[in-house]
Coordinates of C-alpha atoms in Angstrom, one line a residue:
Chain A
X1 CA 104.0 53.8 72.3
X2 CA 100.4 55.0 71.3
X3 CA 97.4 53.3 71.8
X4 CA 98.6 50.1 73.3
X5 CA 100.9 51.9 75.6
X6 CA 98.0 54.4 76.4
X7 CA 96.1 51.7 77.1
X8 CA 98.2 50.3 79.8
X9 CA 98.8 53.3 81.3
X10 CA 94.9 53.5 82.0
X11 CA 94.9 49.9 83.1
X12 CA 97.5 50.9 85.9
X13 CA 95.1 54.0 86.7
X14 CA 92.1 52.1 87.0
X15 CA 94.3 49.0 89.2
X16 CA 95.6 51.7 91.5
X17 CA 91.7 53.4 92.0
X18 CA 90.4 49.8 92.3
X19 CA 92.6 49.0 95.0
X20 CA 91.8 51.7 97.2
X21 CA 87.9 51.3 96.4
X22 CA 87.9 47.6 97.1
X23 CA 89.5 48.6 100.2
X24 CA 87.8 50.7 101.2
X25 CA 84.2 49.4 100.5
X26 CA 85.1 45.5 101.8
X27 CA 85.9 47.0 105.0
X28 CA 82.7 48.8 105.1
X29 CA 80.5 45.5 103.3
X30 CA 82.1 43.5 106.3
X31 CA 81.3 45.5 108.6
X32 CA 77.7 45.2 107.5
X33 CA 77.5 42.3 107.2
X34 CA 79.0 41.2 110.4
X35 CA 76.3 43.0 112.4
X36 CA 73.8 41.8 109.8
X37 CA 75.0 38.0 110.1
X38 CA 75.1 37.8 106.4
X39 CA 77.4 36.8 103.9
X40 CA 78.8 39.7 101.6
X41 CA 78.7 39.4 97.6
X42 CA 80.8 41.5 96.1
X43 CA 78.9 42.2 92.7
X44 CA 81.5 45.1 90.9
X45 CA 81.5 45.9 87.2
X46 CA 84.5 43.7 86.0
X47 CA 87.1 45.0 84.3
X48 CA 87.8 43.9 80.9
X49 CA 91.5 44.6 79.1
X50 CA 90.6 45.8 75.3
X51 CA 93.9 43.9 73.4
X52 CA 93.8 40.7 75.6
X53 CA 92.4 37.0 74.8
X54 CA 90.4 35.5 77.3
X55 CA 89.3 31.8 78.1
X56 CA 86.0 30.9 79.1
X57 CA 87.6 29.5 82.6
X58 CA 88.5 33.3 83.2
X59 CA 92.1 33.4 81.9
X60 CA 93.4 36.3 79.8
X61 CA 96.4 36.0 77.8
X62 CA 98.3 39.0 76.1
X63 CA 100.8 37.7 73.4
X64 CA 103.8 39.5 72.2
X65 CA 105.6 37.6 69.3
X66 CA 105.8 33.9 69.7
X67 CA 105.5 34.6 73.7
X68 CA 102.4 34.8 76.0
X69 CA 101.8 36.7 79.4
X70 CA 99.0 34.4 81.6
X71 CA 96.7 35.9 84.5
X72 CA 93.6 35.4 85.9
X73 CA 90.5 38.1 85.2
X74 CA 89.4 40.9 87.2
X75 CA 85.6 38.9 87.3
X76 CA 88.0 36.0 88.7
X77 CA 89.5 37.6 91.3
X78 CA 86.2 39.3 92.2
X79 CA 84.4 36.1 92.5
X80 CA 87.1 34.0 94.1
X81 CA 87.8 36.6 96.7
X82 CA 91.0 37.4 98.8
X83 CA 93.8 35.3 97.4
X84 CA 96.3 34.2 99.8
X85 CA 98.5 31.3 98.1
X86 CA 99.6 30.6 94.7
X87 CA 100.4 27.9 93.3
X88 CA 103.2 28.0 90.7
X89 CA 104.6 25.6 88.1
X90 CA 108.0 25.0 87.2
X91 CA 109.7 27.1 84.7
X92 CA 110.3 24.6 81.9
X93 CA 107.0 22.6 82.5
X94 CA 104.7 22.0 79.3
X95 CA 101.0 23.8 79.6
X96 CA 98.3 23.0 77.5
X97 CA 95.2 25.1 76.3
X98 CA 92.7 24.2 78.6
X99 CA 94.3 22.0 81.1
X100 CA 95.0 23.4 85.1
X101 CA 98.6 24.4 85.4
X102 CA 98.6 25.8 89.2
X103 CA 96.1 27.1 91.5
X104 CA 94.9 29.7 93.7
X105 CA 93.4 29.7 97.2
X106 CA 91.1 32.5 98.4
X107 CA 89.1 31.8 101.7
X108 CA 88.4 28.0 102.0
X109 CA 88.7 26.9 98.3
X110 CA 91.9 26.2 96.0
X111 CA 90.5 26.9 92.4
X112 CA 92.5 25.9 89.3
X113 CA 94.4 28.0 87.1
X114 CA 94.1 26.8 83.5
X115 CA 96.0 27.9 80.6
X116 CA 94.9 29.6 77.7
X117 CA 97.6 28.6 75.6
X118 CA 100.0 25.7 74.8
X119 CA 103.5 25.5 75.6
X120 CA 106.5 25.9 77.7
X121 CA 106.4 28.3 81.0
X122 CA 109.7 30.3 80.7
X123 CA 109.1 32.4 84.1
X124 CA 106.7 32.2 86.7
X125 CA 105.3 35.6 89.1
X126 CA 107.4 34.7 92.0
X127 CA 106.6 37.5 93.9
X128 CA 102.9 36.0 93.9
X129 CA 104.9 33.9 96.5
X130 CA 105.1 36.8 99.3
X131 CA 102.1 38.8 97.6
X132 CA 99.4 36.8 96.5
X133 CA 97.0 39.7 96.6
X134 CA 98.4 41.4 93.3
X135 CA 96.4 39.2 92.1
X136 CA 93.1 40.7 93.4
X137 CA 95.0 44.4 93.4
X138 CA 96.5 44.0 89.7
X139 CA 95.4 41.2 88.0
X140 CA 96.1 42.3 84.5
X141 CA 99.5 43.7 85.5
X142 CA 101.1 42.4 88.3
X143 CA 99.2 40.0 89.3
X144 CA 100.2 38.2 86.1
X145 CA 101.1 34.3 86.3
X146 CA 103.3 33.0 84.0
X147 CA 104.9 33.2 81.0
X148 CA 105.2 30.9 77.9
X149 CA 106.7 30.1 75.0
X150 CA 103.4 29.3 72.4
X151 CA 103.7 26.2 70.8
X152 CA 100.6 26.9 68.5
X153 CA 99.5 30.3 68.0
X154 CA 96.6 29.1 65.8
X155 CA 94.9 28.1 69.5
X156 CA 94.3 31.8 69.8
X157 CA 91.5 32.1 67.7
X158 CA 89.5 29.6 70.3
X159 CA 89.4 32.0 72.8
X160 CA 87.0 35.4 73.1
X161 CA 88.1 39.1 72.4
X162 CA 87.0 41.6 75.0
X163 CA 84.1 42.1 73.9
X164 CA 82.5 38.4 73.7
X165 CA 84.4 38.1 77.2
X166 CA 82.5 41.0 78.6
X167 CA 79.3 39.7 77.5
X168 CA 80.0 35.7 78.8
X169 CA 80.5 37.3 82.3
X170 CA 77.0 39.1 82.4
X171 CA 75.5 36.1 81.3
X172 CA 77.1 33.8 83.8
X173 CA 76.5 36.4 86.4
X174 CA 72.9 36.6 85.7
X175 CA 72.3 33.1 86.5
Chain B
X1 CA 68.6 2.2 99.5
X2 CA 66.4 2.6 96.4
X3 CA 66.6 5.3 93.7
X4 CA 63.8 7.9 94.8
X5 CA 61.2 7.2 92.7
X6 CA 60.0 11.4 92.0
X7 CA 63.0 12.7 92.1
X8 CA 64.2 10.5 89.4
X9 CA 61.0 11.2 87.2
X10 CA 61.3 15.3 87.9
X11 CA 64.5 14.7 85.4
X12 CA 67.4 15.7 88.7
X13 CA 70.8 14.6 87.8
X14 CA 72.0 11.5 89.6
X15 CA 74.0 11.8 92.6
X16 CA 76.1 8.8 93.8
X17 CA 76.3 7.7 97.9
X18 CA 78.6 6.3 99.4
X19 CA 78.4 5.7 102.9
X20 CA 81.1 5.0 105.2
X21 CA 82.2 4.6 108.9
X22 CA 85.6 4.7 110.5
X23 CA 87.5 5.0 107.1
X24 CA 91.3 6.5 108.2
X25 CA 90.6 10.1 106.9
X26 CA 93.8 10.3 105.0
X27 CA 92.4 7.8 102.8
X28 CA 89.1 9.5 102.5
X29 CA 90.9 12.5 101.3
X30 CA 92.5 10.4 98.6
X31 CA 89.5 9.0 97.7
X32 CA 87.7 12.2 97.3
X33 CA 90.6 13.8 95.2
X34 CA 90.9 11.4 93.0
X35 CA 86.8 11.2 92.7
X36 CA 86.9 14.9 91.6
X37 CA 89.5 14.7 89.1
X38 CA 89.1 11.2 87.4
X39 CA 85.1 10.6 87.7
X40 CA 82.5 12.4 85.9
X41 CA 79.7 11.7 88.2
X42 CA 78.0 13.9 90.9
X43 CA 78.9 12.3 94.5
X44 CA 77.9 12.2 98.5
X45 CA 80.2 10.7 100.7
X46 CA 79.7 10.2 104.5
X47 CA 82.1 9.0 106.8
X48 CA 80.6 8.6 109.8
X49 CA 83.8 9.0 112.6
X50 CA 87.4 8.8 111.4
X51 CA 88.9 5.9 112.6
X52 CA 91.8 8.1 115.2
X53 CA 92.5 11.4 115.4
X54 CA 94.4 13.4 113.5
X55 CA 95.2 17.4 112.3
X56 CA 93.9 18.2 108.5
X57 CA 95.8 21.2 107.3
X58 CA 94.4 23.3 104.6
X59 CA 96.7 23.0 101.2
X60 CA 98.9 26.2 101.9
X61 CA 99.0 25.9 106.0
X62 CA 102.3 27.1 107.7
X63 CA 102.1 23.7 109.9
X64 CA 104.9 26.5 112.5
X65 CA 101.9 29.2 112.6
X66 CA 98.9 26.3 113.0
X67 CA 100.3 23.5 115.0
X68 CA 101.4 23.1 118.5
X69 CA 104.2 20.2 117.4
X70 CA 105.8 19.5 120.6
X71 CA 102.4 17.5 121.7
X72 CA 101.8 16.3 118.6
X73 CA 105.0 14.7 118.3
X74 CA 104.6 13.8 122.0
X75 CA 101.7 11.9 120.9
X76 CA 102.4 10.3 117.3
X77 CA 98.9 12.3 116.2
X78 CA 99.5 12.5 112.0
X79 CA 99.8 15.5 110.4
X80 CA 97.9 15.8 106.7
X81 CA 97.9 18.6 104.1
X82 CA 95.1 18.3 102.3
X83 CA 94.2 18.9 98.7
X84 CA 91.4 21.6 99.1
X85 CA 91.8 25.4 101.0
X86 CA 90.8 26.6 104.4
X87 CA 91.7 26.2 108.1
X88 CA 92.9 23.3 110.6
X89 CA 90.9 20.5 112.6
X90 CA 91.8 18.0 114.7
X91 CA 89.4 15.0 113.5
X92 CA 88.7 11.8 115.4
X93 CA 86.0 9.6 115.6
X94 CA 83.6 12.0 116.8
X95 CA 84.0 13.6 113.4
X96 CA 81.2 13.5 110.8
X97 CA 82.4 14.2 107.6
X98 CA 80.0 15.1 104.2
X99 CA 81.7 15.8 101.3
X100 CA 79.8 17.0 97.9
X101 CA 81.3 16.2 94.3
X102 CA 79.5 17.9 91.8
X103 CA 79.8 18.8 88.1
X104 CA 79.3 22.6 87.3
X105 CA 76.2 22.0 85.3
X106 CA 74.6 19.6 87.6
X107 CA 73.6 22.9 90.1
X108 CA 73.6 25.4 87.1
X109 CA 72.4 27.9 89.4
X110 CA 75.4 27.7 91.7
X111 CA 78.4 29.5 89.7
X112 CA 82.0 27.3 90.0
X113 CA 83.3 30.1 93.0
X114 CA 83.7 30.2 96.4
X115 CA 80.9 31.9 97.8
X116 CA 78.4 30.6 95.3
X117 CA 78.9 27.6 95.8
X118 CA 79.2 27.8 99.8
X119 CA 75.8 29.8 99.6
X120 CA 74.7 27.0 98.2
X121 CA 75.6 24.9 101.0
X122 CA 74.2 26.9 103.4
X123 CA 70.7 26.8 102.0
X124 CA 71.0 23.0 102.2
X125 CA 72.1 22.5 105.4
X126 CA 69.3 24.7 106.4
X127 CA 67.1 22.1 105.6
X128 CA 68.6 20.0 107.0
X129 CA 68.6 21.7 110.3
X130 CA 65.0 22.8 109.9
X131 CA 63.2 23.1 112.9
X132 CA 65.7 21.9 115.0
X133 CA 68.2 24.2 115.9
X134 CA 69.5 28.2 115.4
X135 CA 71.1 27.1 112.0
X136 CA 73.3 29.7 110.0
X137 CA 76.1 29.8 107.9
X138 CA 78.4 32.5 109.4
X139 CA 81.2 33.8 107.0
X140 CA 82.1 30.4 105.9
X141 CA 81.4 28.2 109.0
X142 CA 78.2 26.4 110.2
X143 CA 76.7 27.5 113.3
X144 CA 74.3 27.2 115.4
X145 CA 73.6 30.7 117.4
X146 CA 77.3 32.0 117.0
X147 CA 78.8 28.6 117.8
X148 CA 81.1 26.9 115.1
X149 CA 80.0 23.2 114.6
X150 CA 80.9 22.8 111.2
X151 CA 84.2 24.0 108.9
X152 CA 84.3 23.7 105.5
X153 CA 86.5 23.5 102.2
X154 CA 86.3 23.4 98.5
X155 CA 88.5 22.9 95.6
X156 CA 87.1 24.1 92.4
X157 CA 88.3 22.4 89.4
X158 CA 87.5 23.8 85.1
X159 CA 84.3 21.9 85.0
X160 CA 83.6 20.8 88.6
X161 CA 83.6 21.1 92.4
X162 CA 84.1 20.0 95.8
X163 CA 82.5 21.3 99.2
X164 CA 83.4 19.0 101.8
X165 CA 82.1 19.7 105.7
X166 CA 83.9 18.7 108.9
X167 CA 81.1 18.4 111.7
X168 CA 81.8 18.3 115.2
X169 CA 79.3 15.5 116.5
X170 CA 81.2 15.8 120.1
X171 CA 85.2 16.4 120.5
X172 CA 87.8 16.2 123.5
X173 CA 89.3 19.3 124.9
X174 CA 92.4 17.5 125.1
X175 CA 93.0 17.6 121.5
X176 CA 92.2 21.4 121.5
X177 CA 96.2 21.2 122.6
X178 CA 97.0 20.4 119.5
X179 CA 95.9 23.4 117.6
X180 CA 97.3 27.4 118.1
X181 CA 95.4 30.0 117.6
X182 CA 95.1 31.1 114.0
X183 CA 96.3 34.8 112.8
X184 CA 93.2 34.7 110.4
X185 CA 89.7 33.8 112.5
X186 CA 86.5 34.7 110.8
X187 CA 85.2 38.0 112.6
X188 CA 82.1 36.8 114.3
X189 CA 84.7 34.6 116.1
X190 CA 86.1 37.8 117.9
X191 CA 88.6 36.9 120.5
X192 CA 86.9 33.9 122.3
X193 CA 88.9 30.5 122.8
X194 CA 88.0 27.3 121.0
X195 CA 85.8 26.6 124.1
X196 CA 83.8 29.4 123.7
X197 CA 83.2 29.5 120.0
X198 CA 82.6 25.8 118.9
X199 CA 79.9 23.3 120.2
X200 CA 79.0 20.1 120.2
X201 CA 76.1 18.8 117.7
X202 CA 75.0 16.2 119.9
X203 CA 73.5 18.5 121.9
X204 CA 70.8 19.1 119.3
X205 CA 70.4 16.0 117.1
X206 CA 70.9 12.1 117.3
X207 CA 73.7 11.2 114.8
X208 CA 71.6 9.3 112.5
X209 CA 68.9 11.5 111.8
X210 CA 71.9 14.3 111.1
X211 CA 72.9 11.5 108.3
X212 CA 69.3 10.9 107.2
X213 CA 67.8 14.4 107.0
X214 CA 71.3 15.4 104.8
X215 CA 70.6 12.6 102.4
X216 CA 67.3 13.4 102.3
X217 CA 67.9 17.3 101.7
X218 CA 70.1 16.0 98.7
X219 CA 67.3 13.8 97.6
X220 CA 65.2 17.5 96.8
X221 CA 68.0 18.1 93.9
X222 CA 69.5 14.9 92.8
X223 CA 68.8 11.6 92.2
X224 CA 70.7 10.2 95.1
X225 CA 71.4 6.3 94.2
X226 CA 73.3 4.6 97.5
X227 CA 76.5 2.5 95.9
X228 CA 79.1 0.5 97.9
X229 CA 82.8 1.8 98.0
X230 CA 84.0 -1.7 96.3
X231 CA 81.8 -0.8 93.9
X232 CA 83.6 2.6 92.5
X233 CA 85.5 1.4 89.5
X234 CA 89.3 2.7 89.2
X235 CA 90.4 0.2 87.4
X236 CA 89.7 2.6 83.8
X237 CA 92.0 5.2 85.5
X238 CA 95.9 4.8 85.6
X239 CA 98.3 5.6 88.8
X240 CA 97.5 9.2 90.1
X241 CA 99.5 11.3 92.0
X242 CA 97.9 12.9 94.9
X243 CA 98.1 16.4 96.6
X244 CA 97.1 15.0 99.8
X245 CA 100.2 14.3 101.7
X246 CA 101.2 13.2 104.9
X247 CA 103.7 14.9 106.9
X248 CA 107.0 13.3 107.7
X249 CA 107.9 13.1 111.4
X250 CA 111.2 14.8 110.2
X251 CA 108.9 18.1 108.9
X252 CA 107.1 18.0 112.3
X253 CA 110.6 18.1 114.1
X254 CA 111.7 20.7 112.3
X255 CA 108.5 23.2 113.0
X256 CA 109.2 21.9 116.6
X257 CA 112.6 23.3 116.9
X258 CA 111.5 26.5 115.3
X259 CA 108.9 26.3 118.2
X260 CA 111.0 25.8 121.0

């Protein structure tokens, strides 16, 4: 209850209004962009989650005890584009902070996940396996990936608070 | 060929080429997977024909929605899932393949995504094309007008990249046979038949100035240095597993059952 739960409840909010705005304006961009013979950018405010962690690969990881939820960004799914596979690990297999776990393909390109954390995965997303585009429509709820069991919860302080986060993706978008 | 002389002074990083001709392309995709994920360098390689034809499936291709298996099987043409994303070709010797390995920072203008990095690509293929022919890239395909002669793929790993190109130098409308018609074609392809939407690249350029004017393109931001393939040293790296794979007959019977 309270502010974390208030929170979430915004998140969902703002995850339902993206999805009908992305919709709505892709349709429109490709449109565009078809008669134009260009390619479309989408170039959306990202949306940052306050409480999360976030890897400089464009992981976030929310923990809750000695347990970790693992998803990919919003500014990762905006930049990779429409996902249409994931690629799971076992439940049981051993993840390690900054090394790929799975992937994700969007049009043309698998891109590796990598994990924020260390640990054990004790249950994977499988509906990413008929619905891969929760993670472009909900990709800090559910579109999440996997969760683990930490092995080192000191590894948390390596990644970035919201905040920092926010502030690497405006400088690597205005390259 | 010799390191070029002012690219090398301007400071570019160094790219490594490898040239090649008939190489079977299963192994060139084993090559290139493992070059991405064990080597640090930034790499070019060009096969110059496949050695027999063969279908290259994107890594999460339904080979039941993609393949027509009753003439594959018919005639013994492999079937290979490959480790990067995107679409289906039927490759043969008439296939000219360029395939880019680069670390993130090497093009630290080009962010580690899909459409940065095939934006990228567009712009140098368009030099490459210069003055030569109606060059575009067109959603995510090379064209030239609204004609597909090139398909492309990437797999993007924490701190580097792959873009690798399939160009059709000439192809056989017999192995058109092969392929179904996907459920997801770019829009500019609207609803015209292989015929009518790819062509042929011989029609515009001789093959070795296609391979000359792409190396020389690269040569404008890296220091491209030609090595041999004997040359590339594994020997540091221990037994990895690929994500390249060959289909077994017994998976192509089985799609062709669900066909029939």
């Amino acid at each position: 209850m309270g502010v974390e739960s208030d929170e979430w409840k915004s998140v969902e909010r703002e995850e339902e209004k993206r999805g009908e705005m992305m919709a709505c304006r892709q349709l429109w961009a490709s449109r565009a962009a078809s008669y134009l013979r260009i390619s479309v950018f989408h170039r959306s405010f990202s949306h940052v989650v306050k409480d999360l962690k976030y890897a400089d690969s464009h992981e976030w990881v929310k923990v809750e005890g000695n347990s970790a939820t693992v998803g990919i960004t919003d500014h990762a799914q905006d930049h990779l584009g429409d996902v249409v596979y994931v690629e799971l690990p076992e439940v049981g297999a051993t993840v390690t902070q900054g090394d790929s776990f799975g992937a994700v393909e969007s049009v043309k390109a698998t891109s590796d996940i990598n994990s924020p954390v260390s640990g054990k995965v004790i249950e994977v997303n499988e509906e990413l396996n008929s619905s891969p585009a929760l993670v472009n429509s909900s990709p800090y709820k559910d579109g999440w990936i996997i969760k683990v069991d930490l092995s080192d919860s000191g590894e948390l302080n390596n990644l970035m608070d919201s905040e920092k986060y926010s502030k690497f993706c405006e400088e690597e978008d205005s390259h | 060929m010799a390191v070029m002389g002012k690219a090398k002074e301007a400071g570019l990083p160094l790219m490594k080429l490898v040239k090649l001709r008939g190489m079977p392309i299963l192994q060139q995709l084993h090559l290139e997977e493992r070059l991405l994920r064990t080597s640090s360098d930034n790499w070019c390689l060009i096969n110059d024909g496949t050695n027999s034809p063969a279908i290259v499936m994107g890594l999460s291709g339904k080979l039941s929605e993609l393949v027509e298996a009753k003439p594959v099987l018919r005639d013994c043409i492999p079937i290979i899932r490959r480790f990067t994303g995107g679409g289906t070709v039927v490759v043969d010797h008439d296939t000219i393949f360029v395939t880019l390995i680069c670390n993130k920072d090497a093009v630290p203008n080009v962010q580690p995504f899909p459409r940065s990095i095939m934006s990228w690509s567009g712009l140098l293929y368009s030099e490459v094309f210069e003055g030569l022919a109606d060059f575009h890239l067109r959603e995510n395909d090379y064209v030239f007008g609204d004609r597909k002669f090139g398909g492309n793929a990437q797999s993007i790993t924490k701190n580097r990249w792959i873009h690798h190109t399939s160009f059709l130098w000439n192809y056989e409308v017999k192995n058109m046979c092969y392929l179904k018609l996907p459920a997801k074609a770019p829009q500019y392809r609207l609803t015209r038949s292989h015929m009518d939407f790819i062509c042929r690249m011989k029609e515009y350029l001789p093959r070795s100035e296609f391979i000359e004017r792409t190396i020389k393109a690269l040569g404008s931001q890296f220091s491209v240095k030609s090595i041999s393939l004997e040359s590339i040293d594994f020997s540091s790296v221990s037994e990895y597993v690929h994500t390249t794979k060959l289909l077994t007959e017994q998976e192509i019977q089985e799609t062709c059952t669900i066909q029939t």
